[in-house]
Short mmCIF file of N, CA and C in Angstrom, two decimals:
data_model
loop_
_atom_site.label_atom_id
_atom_site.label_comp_id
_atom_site.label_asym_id
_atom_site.label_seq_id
_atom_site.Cartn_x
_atom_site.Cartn_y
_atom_site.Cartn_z
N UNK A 1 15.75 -11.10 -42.26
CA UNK A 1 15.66 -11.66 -40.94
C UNK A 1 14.36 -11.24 -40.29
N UNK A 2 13.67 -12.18 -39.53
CA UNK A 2 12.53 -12.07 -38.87
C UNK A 2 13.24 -11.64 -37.41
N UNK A 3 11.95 -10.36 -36.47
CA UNK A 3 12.32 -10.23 -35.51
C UNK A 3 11.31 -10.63 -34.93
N UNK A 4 11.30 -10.65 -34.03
CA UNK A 4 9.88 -11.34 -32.43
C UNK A 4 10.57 -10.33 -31.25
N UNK A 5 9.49 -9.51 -30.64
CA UNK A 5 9.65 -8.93 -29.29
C UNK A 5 8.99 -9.74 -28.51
N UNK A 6 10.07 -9.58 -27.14
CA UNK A 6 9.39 -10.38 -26.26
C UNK A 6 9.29 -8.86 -25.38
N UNK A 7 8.22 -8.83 -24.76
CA UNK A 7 8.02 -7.77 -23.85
C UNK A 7 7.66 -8.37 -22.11
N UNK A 8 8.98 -8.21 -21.10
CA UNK A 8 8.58 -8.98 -19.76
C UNK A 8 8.39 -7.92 -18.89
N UNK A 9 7.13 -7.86 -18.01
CA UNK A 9 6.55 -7.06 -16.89
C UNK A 9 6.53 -7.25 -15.75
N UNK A 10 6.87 -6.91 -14.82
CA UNK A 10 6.25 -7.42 -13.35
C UNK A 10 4.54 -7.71 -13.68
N UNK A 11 4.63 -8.84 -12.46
CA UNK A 11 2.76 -9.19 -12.37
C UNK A 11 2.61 -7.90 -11.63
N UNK A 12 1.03 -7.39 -11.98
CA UNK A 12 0.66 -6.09 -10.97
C UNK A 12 0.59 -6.18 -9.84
N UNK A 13 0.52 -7.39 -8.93
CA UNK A 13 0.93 -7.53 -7.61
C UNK A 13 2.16 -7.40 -7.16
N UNK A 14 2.83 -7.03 -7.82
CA UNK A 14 4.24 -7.54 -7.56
C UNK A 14 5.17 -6.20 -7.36
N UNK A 15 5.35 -5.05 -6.17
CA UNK A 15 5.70 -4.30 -6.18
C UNK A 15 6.77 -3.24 -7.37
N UNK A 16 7.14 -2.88 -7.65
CA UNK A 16 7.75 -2.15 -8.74
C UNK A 16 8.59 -1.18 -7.88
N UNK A 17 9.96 -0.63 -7.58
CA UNK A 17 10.32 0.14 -7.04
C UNK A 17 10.80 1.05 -8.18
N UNK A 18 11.01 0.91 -9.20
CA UNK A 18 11.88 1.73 -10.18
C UNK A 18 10.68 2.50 -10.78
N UNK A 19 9.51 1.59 -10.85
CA UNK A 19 8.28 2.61 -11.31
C UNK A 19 8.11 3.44 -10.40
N UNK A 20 7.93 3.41 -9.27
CA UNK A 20 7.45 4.08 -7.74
C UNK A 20 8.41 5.03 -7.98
N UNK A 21 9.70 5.38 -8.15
CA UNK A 21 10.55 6.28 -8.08
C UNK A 21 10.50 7.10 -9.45
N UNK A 22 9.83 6.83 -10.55
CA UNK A 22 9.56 7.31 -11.62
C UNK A 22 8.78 8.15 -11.24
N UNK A 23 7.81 7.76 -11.24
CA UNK A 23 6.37 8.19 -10.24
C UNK A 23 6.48 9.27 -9.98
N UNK A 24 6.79 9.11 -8.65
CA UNK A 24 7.54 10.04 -7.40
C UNK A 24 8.04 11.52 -8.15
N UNK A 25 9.04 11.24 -8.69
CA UNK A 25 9.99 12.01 -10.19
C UNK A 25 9.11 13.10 -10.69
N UNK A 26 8.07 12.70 -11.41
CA UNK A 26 7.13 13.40 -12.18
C UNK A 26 6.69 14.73 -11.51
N UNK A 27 6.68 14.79 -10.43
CA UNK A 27 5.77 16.14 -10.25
C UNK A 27 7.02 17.32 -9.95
N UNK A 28 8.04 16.73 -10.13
CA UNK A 28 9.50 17.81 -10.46
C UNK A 28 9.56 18.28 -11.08
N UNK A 29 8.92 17.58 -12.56
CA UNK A 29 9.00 17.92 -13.63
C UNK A 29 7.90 18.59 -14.14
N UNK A 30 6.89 18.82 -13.55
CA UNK A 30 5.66 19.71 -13.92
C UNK A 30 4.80 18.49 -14.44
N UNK A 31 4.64 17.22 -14.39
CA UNK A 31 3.73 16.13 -15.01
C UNK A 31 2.94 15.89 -13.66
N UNK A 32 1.55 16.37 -13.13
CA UNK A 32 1.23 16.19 -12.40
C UNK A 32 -0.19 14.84 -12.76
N UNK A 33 -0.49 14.60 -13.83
CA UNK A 33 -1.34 14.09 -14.25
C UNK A 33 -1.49 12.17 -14.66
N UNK A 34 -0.31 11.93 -13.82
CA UNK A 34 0.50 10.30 -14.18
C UNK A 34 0.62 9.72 -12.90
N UNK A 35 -0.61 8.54 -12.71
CA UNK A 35 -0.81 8.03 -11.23
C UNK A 35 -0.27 6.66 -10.94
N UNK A 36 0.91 5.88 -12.31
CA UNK A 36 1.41 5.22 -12.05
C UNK A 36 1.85 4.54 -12.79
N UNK A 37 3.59 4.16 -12.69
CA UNK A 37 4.42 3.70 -13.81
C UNK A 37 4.71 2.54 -13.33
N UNK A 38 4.81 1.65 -14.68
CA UNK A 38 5.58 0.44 -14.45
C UNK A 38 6.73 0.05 -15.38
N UNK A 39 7.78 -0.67 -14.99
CA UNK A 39 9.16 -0.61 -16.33
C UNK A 39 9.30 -2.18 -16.05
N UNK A 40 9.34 -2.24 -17.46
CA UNK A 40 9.80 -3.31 -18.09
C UNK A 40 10.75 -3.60 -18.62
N UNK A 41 11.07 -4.97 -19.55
CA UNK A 41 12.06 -5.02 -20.73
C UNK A 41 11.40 -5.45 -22.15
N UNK A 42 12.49 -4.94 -22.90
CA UNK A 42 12.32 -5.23 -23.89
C UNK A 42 13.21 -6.24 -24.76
N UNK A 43 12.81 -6.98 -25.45
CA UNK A 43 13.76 -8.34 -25.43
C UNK A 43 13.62 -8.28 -26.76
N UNK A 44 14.33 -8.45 -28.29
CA UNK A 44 14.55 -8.55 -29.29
C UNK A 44 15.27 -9.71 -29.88
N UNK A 45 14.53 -10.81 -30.35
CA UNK A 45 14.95 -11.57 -30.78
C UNK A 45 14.77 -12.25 -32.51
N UNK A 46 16.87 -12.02 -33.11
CA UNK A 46 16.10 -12.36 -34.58
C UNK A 46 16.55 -13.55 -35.12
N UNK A 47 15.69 -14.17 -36.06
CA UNK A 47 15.45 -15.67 -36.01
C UNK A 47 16.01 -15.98 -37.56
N UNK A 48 16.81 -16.40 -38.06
CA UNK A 48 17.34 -16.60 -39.34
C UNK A 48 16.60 -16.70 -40.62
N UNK A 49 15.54 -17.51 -40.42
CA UNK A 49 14.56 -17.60 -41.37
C UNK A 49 13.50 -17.35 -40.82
N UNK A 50 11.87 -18.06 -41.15
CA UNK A 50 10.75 -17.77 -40.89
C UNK A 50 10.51 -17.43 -39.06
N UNK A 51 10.13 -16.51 -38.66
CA UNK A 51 9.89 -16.40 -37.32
C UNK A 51 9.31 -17.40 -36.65
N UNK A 52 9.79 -17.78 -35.48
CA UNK A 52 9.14 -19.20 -34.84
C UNK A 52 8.46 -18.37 -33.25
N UNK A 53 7.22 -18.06 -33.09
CA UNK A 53 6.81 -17.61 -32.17
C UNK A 53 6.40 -18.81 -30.73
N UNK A 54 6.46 -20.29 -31.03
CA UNK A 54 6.35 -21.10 -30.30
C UNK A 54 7.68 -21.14 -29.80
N UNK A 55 8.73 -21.36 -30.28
CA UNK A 55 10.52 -21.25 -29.95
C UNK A 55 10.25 -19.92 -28.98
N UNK A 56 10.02 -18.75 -29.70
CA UNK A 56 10.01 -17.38 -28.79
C UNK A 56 9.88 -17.76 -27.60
N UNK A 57 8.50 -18.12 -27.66
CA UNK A 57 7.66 -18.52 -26.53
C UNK A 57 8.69 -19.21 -25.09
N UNK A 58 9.02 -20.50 -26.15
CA UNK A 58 9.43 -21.23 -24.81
C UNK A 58 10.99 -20.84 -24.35
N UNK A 59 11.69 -19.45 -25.39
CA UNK A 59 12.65 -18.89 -24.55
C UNK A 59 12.28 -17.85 -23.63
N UNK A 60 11.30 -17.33 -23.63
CA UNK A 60 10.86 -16.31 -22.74
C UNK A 60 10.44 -17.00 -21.59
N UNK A 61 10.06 -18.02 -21.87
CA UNK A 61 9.23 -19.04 -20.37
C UNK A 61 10.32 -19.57 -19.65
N UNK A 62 11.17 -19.57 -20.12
CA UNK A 62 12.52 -20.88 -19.65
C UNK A 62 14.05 -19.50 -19.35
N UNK A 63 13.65 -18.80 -20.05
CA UNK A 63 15.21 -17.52 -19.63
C UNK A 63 15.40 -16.49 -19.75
N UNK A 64 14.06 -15.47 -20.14
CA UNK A 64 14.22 -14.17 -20.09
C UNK A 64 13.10 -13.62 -19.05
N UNK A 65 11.75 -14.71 -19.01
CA UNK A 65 11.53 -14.15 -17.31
C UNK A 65 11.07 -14.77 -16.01
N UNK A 66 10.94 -14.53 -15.24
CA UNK A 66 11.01 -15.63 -14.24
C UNK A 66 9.15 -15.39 -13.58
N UNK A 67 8.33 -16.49 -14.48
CA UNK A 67 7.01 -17.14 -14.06
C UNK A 67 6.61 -16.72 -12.68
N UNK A 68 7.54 -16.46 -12.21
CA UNK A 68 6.81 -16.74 -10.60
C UNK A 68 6.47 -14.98 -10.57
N UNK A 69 7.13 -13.88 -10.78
CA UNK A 69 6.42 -12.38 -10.75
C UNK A 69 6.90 -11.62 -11.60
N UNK A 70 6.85 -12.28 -13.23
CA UNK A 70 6.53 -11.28 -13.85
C UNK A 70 5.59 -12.82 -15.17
N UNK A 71 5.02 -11.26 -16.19
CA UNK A 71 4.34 -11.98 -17.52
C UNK A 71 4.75 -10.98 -18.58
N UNK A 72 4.79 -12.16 -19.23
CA UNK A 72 5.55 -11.35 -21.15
C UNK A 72 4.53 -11.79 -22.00
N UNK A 73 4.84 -10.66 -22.97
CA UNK A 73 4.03 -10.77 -24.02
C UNK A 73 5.01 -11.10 -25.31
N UNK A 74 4.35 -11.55 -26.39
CA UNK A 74 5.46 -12.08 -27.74
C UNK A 74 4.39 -11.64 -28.85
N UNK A 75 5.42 -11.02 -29.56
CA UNK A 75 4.89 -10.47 -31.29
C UNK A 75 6.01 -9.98 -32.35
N UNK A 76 5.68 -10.75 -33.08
CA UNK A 76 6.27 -10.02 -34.00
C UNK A 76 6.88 -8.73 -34.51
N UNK A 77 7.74 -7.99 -34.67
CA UNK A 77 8.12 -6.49 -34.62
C UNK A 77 7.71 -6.20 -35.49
N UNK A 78 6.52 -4.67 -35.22
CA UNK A 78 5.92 -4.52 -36.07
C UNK A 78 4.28 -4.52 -35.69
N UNK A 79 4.27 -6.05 -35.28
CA UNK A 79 2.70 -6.59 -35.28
C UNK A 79 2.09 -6.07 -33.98
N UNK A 80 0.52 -5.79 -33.33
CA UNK A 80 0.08 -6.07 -32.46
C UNK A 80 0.39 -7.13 -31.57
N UNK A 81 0.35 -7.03 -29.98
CA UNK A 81 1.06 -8.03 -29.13
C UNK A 81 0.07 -9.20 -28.69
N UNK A 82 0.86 -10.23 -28.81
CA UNK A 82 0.37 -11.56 -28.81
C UNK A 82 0.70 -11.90 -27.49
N UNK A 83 -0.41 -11.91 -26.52
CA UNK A 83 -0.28 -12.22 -24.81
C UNK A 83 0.24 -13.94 -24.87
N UNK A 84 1.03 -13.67 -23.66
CA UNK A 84 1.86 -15.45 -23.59
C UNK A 84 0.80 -16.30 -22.63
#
């Protein structure tokens, strides 16, 4: 079985509160050196036969993230990431 990651981000305009509180977190922990987190998902999708990264594509565009404030990336598991 072929896998494809889809990886979806907030756009960097696009506030982040769960990073901000990560953030925040760090200097509790003695990490004073980390000026800013962002969290994402990670999306795993496996494809029966040959990997179809255009299919990927247009499920990540259409239902795993929403165009208007965030952007995903798609690659192969395994491979370097292929920007959408």
């Amino acid at each position: 079985m072929a896998r494809v990651v889809v990886d979806v981000m907030l756009k960097p305009e696009i506030l982040d509160p769960q990073g901000q509180a990560v953030a925040n977190a760090l200097p509790r922990l003695g990490v004073n050196d980390v000026s800013s987190v962002r969290i994402g998902r990670r999306i795993e999708i496996e494809f029966a036969g040959e990997p179809d990264l255009d299919r990927a594509r247009e499920i990540a565009d259409k239902l795993l993230a929403n165009p208007v404030i965030e952007d995903f990336t798609i690659h192969l598991d395994g491979a370097t990431a292929e920007v959408a």
